[in-house]
mmCIF file of C-alpha atoms in Angstrom:
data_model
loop_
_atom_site.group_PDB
_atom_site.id
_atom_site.type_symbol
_atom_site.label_atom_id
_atom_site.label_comp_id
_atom_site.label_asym_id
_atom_site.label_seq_id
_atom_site.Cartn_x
_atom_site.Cartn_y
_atom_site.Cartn_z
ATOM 1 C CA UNK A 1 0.000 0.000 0.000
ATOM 2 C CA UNK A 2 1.338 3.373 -0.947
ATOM 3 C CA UNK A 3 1.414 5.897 1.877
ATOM 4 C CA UNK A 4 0.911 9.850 0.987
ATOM 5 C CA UNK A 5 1.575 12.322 4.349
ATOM 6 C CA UNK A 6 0.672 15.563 4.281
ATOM 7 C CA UNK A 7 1.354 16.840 8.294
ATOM 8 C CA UNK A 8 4.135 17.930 7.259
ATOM 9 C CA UNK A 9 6.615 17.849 4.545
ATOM 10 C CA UNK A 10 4.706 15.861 1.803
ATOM 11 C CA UNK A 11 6.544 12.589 1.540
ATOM 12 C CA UNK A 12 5.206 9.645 -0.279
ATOM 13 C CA UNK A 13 6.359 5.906 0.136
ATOM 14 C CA UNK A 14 6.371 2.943 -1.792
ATOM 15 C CA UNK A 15 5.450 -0.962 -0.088
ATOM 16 C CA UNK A 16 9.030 -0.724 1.307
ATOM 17 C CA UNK A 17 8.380 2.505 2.571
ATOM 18 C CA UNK A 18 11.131 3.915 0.315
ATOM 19 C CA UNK A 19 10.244 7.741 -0.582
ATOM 20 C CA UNK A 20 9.146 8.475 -4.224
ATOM 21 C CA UNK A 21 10.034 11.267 -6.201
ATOM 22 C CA UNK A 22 7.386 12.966 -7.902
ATOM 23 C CA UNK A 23 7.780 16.407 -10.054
ATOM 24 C CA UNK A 24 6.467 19.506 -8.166
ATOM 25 C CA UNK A 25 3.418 20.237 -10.219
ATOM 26 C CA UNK A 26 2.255 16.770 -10.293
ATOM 27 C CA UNK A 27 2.938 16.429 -6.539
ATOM 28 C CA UNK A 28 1.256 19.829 -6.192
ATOM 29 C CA UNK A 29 -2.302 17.543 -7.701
ATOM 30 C CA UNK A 30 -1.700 15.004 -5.618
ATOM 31 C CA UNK A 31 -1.431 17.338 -2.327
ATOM 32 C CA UNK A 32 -4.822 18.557 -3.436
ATOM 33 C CA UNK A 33 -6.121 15.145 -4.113
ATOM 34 C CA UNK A 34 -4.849 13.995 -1.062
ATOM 35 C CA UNK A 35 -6.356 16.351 1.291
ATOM 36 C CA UNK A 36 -9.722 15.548 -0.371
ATOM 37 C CA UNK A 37 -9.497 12.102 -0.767
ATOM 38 C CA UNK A 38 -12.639 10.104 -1.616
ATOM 39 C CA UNK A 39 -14.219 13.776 -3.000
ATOM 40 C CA UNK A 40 -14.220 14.350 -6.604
ATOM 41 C CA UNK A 41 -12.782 17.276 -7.756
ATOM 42 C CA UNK A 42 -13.035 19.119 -11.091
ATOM 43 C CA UNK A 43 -10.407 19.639 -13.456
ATOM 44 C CA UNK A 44 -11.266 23.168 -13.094
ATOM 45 C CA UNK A 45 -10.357 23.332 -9.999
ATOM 46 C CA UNK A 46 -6.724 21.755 -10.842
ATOM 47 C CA UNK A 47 -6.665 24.382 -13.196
ATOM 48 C CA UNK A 48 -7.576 27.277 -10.651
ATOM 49 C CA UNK A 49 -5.157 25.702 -8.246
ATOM 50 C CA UNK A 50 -2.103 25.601 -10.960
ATOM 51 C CA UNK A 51 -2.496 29.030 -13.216
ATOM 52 C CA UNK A 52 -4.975 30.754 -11.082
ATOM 53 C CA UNK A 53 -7.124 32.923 -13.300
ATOM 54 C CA UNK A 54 -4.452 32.864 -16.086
ATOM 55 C CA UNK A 55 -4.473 29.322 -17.585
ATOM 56 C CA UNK A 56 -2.470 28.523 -20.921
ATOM 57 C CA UNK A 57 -4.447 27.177 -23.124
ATOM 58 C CA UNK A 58 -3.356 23.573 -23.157
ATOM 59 C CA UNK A 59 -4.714 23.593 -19.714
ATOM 60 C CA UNK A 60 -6.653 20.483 -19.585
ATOM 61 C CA UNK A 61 -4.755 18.689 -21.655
ATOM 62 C CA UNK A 62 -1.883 19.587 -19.432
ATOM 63 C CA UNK A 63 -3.460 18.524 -16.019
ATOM 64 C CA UNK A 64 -4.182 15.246 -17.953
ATOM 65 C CA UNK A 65 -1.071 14.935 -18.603
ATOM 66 C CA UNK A 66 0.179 15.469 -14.759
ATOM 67 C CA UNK A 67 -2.976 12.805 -13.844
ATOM 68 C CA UNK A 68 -0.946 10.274 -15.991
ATOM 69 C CA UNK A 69 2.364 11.082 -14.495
ATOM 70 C CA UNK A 70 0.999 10.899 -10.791
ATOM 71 C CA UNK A 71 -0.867 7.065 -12.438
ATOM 72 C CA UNK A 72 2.312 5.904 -13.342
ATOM 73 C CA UNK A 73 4.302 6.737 -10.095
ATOM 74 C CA UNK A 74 1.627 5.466 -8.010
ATOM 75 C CA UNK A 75 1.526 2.041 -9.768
ATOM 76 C CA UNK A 76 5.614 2.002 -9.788
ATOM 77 C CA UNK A 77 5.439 2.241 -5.979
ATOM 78 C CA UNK A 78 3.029 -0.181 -5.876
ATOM 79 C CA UNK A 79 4.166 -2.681 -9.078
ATOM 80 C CA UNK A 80 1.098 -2.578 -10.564
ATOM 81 C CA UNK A 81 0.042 -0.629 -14.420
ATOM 82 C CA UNK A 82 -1.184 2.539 -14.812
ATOM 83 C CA UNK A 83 -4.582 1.007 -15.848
ATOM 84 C CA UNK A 84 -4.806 -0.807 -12.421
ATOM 85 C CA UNK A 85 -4.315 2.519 -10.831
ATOM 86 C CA UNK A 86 -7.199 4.279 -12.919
ATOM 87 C CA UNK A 87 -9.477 2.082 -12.082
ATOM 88 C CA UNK A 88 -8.725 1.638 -8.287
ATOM 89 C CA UNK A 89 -7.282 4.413 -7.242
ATOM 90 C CA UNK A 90 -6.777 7.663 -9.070
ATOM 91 C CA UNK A 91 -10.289 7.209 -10.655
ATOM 92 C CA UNK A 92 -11.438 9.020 -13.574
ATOM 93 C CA UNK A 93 -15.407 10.618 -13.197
ATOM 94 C CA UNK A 94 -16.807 12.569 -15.750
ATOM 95 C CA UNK A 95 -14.771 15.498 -15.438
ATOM 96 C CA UNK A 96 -13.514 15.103 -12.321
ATOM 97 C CA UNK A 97 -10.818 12.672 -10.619
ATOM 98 C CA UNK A 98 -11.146 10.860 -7.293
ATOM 99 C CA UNK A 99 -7.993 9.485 -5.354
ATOM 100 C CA UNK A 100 -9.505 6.732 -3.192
ATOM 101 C CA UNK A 101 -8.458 5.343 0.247
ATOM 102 C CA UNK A 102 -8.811 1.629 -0.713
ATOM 103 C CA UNK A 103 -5.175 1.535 -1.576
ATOM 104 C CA UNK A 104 -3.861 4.688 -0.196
ATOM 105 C CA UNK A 105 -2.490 5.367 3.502
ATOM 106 C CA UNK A 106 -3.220 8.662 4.485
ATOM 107 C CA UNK A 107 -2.126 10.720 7.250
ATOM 108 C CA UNK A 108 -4.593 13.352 7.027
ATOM 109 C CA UNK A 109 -7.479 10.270 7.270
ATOM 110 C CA UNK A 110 -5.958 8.395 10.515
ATOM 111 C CA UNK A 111 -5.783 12.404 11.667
ATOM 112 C CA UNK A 112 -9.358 12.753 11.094
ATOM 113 C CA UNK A 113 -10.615 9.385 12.310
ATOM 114 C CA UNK A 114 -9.189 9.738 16.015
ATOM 115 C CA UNK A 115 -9.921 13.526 16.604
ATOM 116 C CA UNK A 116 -13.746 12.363 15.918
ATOM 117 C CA UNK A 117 -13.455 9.814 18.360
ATOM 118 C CA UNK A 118 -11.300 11.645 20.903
ATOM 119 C CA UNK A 119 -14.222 14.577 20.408
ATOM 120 C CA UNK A 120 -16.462 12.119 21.052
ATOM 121 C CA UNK A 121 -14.702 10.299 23.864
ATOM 122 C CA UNK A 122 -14.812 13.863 25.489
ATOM 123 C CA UNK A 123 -18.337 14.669 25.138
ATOM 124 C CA UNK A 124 -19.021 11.790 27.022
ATOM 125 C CA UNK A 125 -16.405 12.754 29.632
ATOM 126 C CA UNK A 126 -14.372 9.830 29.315
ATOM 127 C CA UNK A 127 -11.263 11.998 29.476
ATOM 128 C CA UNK A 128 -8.657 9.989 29.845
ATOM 129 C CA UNK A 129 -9.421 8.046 26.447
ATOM 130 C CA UNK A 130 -10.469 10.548 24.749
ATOM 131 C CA UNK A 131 -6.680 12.414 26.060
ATOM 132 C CA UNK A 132 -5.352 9.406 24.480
ATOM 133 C CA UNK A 133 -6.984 9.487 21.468
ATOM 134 C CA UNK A 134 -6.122 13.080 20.519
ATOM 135 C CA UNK A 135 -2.515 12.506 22.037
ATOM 136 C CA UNK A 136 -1.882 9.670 18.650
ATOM 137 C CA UNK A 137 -3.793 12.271 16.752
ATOM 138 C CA UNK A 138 -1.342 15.441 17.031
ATOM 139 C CA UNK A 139 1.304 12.920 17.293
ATOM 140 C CA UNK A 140 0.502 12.308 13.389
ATOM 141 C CA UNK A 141 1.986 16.263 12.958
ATOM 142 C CA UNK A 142 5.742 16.515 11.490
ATOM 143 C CA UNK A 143 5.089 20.025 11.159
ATOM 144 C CA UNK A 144 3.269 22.677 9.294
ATOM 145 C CA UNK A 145 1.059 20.762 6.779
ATOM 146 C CA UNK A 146 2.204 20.284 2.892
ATOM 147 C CA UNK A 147 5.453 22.782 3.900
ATOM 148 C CA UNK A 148 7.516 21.712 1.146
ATOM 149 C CA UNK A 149 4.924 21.945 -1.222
ATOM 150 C CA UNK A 150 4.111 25.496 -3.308
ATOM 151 C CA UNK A 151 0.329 25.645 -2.782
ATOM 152 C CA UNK A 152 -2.015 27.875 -4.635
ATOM 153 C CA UNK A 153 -5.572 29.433 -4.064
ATOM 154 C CA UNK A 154 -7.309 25.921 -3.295
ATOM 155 C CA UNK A 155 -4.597 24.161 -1.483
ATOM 156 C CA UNK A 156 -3.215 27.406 0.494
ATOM 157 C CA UNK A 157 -7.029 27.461 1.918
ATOM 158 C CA UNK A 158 -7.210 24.012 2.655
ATOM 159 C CA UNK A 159 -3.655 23.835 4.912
ATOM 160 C CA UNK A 160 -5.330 27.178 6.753
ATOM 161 C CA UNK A 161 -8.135 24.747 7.680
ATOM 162 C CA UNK A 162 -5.305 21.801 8.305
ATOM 163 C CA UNK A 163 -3.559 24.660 10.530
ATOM 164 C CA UNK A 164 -7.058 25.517 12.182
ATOM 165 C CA UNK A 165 -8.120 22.148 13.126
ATOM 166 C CA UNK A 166 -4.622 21.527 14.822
ATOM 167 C CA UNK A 167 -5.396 24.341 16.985
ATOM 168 C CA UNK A 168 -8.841 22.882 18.018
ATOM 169 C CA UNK A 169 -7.273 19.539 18.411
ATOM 170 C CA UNK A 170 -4.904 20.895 20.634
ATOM 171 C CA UNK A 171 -7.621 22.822 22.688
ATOM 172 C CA UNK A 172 -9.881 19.758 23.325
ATOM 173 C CA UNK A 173 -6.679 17.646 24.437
ATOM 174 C CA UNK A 174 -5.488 19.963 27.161
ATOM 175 C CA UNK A 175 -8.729 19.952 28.109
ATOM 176 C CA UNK A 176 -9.234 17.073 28.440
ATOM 177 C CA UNK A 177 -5.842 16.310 29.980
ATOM 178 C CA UNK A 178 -6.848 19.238 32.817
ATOM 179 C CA UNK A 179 -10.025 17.087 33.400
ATOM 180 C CA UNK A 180 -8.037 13.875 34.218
ATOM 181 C CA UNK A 181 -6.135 16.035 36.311
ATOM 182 C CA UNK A 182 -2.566 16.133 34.262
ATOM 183 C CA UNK A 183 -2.030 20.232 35.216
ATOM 184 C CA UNK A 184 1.674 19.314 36.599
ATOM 185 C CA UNK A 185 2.634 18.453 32.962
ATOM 186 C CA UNK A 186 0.676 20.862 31.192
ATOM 187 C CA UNK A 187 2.314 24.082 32.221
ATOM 188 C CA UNK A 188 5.832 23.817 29.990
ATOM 189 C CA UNK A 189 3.788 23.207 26.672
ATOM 190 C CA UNK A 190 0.661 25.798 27.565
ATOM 191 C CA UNK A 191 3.430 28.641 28.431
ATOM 192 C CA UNK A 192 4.905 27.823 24.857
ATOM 193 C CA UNK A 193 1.867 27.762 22.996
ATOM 194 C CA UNK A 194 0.726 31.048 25.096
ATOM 195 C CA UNK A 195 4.359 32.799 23.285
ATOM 196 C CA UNK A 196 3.811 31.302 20.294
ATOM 197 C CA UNK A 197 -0.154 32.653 20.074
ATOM 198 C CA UNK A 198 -0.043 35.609 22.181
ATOM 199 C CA UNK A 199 -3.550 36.301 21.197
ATOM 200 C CA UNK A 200 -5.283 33.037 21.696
ATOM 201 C CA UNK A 201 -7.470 33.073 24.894
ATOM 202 C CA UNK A 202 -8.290 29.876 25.469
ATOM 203 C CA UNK A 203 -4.773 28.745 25.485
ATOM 204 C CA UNK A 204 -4.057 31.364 28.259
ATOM 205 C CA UNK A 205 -7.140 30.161 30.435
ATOM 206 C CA UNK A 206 -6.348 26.763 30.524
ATOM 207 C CA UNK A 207 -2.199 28.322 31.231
ATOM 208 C CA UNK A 208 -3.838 30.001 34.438
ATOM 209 C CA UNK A 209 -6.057 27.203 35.735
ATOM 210 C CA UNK A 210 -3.182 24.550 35.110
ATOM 211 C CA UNK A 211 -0.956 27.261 37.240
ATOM 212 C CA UNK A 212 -3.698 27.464 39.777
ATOM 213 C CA UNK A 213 -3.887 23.993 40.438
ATOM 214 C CA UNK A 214 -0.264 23.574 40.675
ATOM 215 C CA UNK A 215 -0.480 25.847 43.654
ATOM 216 C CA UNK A 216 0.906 29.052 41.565
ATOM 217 C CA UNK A 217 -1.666 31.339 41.471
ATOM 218 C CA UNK A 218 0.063 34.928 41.626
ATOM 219 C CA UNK A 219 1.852 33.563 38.171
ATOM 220 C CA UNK A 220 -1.646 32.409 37.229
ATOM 221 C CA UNK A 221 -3.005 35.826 37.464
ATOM 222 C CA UNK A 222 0.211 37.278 35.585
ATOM 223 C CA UNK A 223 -1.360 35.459 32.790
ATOM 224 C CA UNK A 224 -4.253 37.040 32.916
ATOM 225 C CA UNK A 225 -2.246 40.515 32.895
ATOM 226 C CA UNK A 226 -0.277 39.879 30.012
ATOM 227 C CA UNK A 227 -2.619 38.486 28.128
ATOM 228 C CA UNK A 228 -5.493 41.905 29.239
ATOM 229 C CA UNK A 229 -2.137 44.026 28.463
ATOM 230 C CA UNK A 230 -1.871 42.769 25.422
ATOM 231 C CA UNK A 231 -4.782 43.154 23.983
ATOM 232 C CA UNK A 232 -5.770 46.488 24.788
ATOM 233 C CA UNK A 233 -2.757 47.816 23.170
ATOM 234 C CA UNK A 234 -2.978 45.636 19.745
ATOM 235 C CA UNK A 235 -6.475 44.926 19.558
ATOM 236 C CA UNK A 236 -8.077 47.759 21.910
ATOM 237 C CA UNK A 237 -10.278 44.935 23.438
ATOM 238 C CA UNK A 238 -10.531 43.423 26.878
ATOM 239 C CA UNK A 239 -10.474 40.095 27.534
ATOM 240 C CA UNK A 240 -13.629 37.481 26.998
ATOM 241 C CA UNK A 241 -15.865 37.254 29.629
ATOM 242 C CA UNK A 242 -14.979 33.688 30.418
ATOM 243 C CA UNK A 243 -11.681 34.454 30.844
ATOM 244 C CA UNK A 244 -12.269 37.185 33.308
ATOM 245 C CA UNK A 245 -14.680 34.615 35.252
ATOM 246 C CA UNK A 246 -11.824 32.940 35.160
ATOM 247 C CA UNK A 247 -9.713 35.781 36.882
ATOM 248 C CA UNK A 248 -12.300 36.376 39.473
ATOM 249 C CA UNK A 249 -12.549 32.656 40.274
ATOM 250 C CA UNK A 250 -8.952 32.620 41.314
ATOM 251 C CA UNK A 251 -8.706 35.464 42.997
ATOM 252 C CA UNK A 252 -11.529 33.827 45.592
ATOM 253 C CA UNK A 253 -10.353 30.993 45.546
ATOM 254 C CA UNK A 254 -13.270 29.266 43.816
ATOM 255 C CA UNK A 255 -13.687 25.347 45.046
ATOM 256 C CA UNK A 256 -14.798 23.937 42.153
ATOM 257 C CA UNK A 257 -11.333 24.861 40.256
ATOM 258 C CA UNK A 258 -9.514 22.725 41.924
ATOM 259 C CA UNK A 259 -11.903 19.627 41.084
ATOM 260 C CA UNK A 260 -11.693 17.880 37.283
ATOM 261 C CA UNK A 261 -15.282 17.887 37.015
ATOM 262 C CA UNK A 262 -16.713 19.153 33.914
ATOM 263 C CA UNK A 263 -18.682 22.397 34.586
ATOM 264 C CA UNK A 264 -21.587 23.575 32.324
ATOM 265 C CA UNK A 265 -19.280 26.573 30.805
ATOM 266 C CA UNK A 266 -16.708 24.687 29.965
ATOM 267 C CA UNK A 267 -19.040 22.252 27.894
ATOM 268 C CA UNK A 268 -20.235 24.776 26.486
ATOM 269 C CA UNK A 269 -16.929 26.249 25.050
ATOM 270 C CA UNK A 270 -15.590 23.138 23.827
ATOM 271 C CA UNK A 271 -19.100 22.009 22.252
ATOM 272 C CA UNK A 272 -18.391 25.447 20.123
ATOM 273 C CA UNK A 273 -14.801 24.765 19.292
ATOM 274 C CA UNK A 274 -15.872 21.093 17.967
ATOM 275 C CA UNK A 275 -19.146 22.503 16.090
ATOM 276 C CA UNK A 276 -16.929 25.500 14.223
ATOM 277 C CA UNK A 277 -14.472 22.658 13.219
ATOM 278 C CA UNK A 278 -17.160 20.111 11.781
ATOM 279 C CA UNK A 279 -18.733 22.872 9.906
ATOM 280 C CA UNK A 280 -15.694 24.458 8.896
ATOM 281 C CA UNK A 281 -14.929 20.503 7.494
ATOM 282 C CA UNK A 282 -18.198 20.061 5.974
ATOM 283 C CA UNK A 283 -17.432 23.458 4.241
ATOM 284 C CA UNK A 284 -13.954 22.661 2.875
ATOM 285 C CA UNK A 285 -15.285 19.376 1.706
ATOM 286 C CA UNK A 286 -18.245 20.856 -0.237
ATOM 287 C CA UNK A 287 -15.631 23.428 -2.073
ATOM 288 C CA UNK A 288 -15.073 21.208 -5.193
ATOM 289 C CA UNK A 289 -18.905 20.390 -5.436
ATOM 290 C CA UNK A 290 -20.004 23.851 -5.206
ATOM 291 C CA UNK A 291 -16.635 24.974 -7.776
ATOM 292 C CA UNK A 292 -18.100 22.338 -10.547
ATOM 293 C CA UNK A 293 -21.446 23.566 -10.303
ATOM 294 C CA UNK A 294 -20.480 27.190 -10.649
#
């Protein structure tokens, strides 16, 4: 089976897991493929994604041309013929090609698969699988997604989304590790990720109630400083009100923080974070639909 990663450098291996070469604009329509596997998607779109709104005009019978290329390295990696590969894997429809997951490893699709069930595992506050679940799932990152790839309109938007849905994935796992009561070894990564996205609230809150619970709460309401400091002078905004519940909670000592019981706000934030990242997935996947029919 031929395995195609996209968390990271794109890298593609053979049955001995021996890296294939593949030229950079037919690797370019595999990326895209790859990150919509099992969807069809237009030539039109390979078109848009290549030339933008300046195609030659051998443009079809150029990306046909890069179909067969991507055919033939696909069935060198896996010793079969080019025909085998057409009609199993990198499938012709109408228009439109398909690279199907019968054959195919994909990174992107293991990704997928366990941050639904760790989501899942979470909503029914089973934290500690559903921890371990989206532990193996950002484990599947080698770093920024498709890096050494040059992407274009359709593929820079889908490896925002990629980027997006890390972040989320990220979110519900510290949560859920807080919940199983894991705040000793959350502080070094949360204060990295709180320098690396100054801006990003929820990181901060769940810096400042890992702090809290390790018995630091005058550095847990530095957070909270920084972070108010911060945006006031770039954004002119104070912080979210569950953040400065947050704030006041501390500062009272508030009972319930030091328990790993699920309160009804935090549901209620993570039930949001999972919702925007299913619809922003059902979005990205409807793109090439919506792009033939326009």
């Amino acid at each position: 089976m031929v395995q195609i990663h996209v968390l990271g450098p794109m890298t593609i291996l053979n049955n001995d897991l021996e890296p294939v070469v593949l030229a950079p604009k037919p690797r370019r329509l595999l990326a895209l493929l790859a990150v919509n596997a099992d969807t069809a998607i237009p030539v039109n779109s390979f078109v848009q994604e290549l030339w933008g709104d300046n195609p030659p005009r051998t443009a079809t019978a150029t990306i046909q041309t890069y179909i067969g290329q991507v055919r033939r390295t696909i069935a060198e990696a896996l010793k079969k013929s080019a025909n085998e590969i057409a009609e199993e894997i990198l499938i012709t429809e109408g228009g439109s090609y398909v690279l199907s997951t019968r054959r195919v490893a994909l990174d992107i699709t293991e990704y997928e698969m366990l941050t639904a069930a760790g989501n899942a595992a979470v909503q029914r506050d089973e934290f500690v699988e559903g921890s371990e679940l989206l532990h193996q799932a950002v484990a599947l990152w080698r770093g920024p997604a498709l890096v050494n790839v040059e992407a274009g309109e359709l593929l820079g938007a889908r490896i925002v989304h990629l980027d997006e849905s890390l972040l989320c994935t990220l979110e519900h796992r510290i949560y859920a590790d807080l919940q199983r009561g894991a705040h000793h070894t959350l502080v070094p990564e949360l204060t990295e990720l709180t320098a690396r996205y100054p801006l990003h609230e929820n990181f901060h809150r769940h810096l400042m109630l890992a702090l809290y619970r390790c018995g630091r709460r005058a550095e847990s309401l530095a957070v909270m400083r920084r972070l108010r400091a911060r945006l006031v002078e770039e954004l002119g905004l104070e912080p979210s009100p569950f953040l400065v519940q947050m704030e006041q909670d501390i500062l009272r000592g508030e009972p319930s923080l030091d328990t790993h019981r699920l309160r009804s706000a935090d549901r209620t934030i993570v039930v949001r974070q999972q919702n925007r990242q299913s619809m922003s997935g059902m979005m990205h996947s409807m793109a090439p639909s919506l792009r033939a029919t326009g």
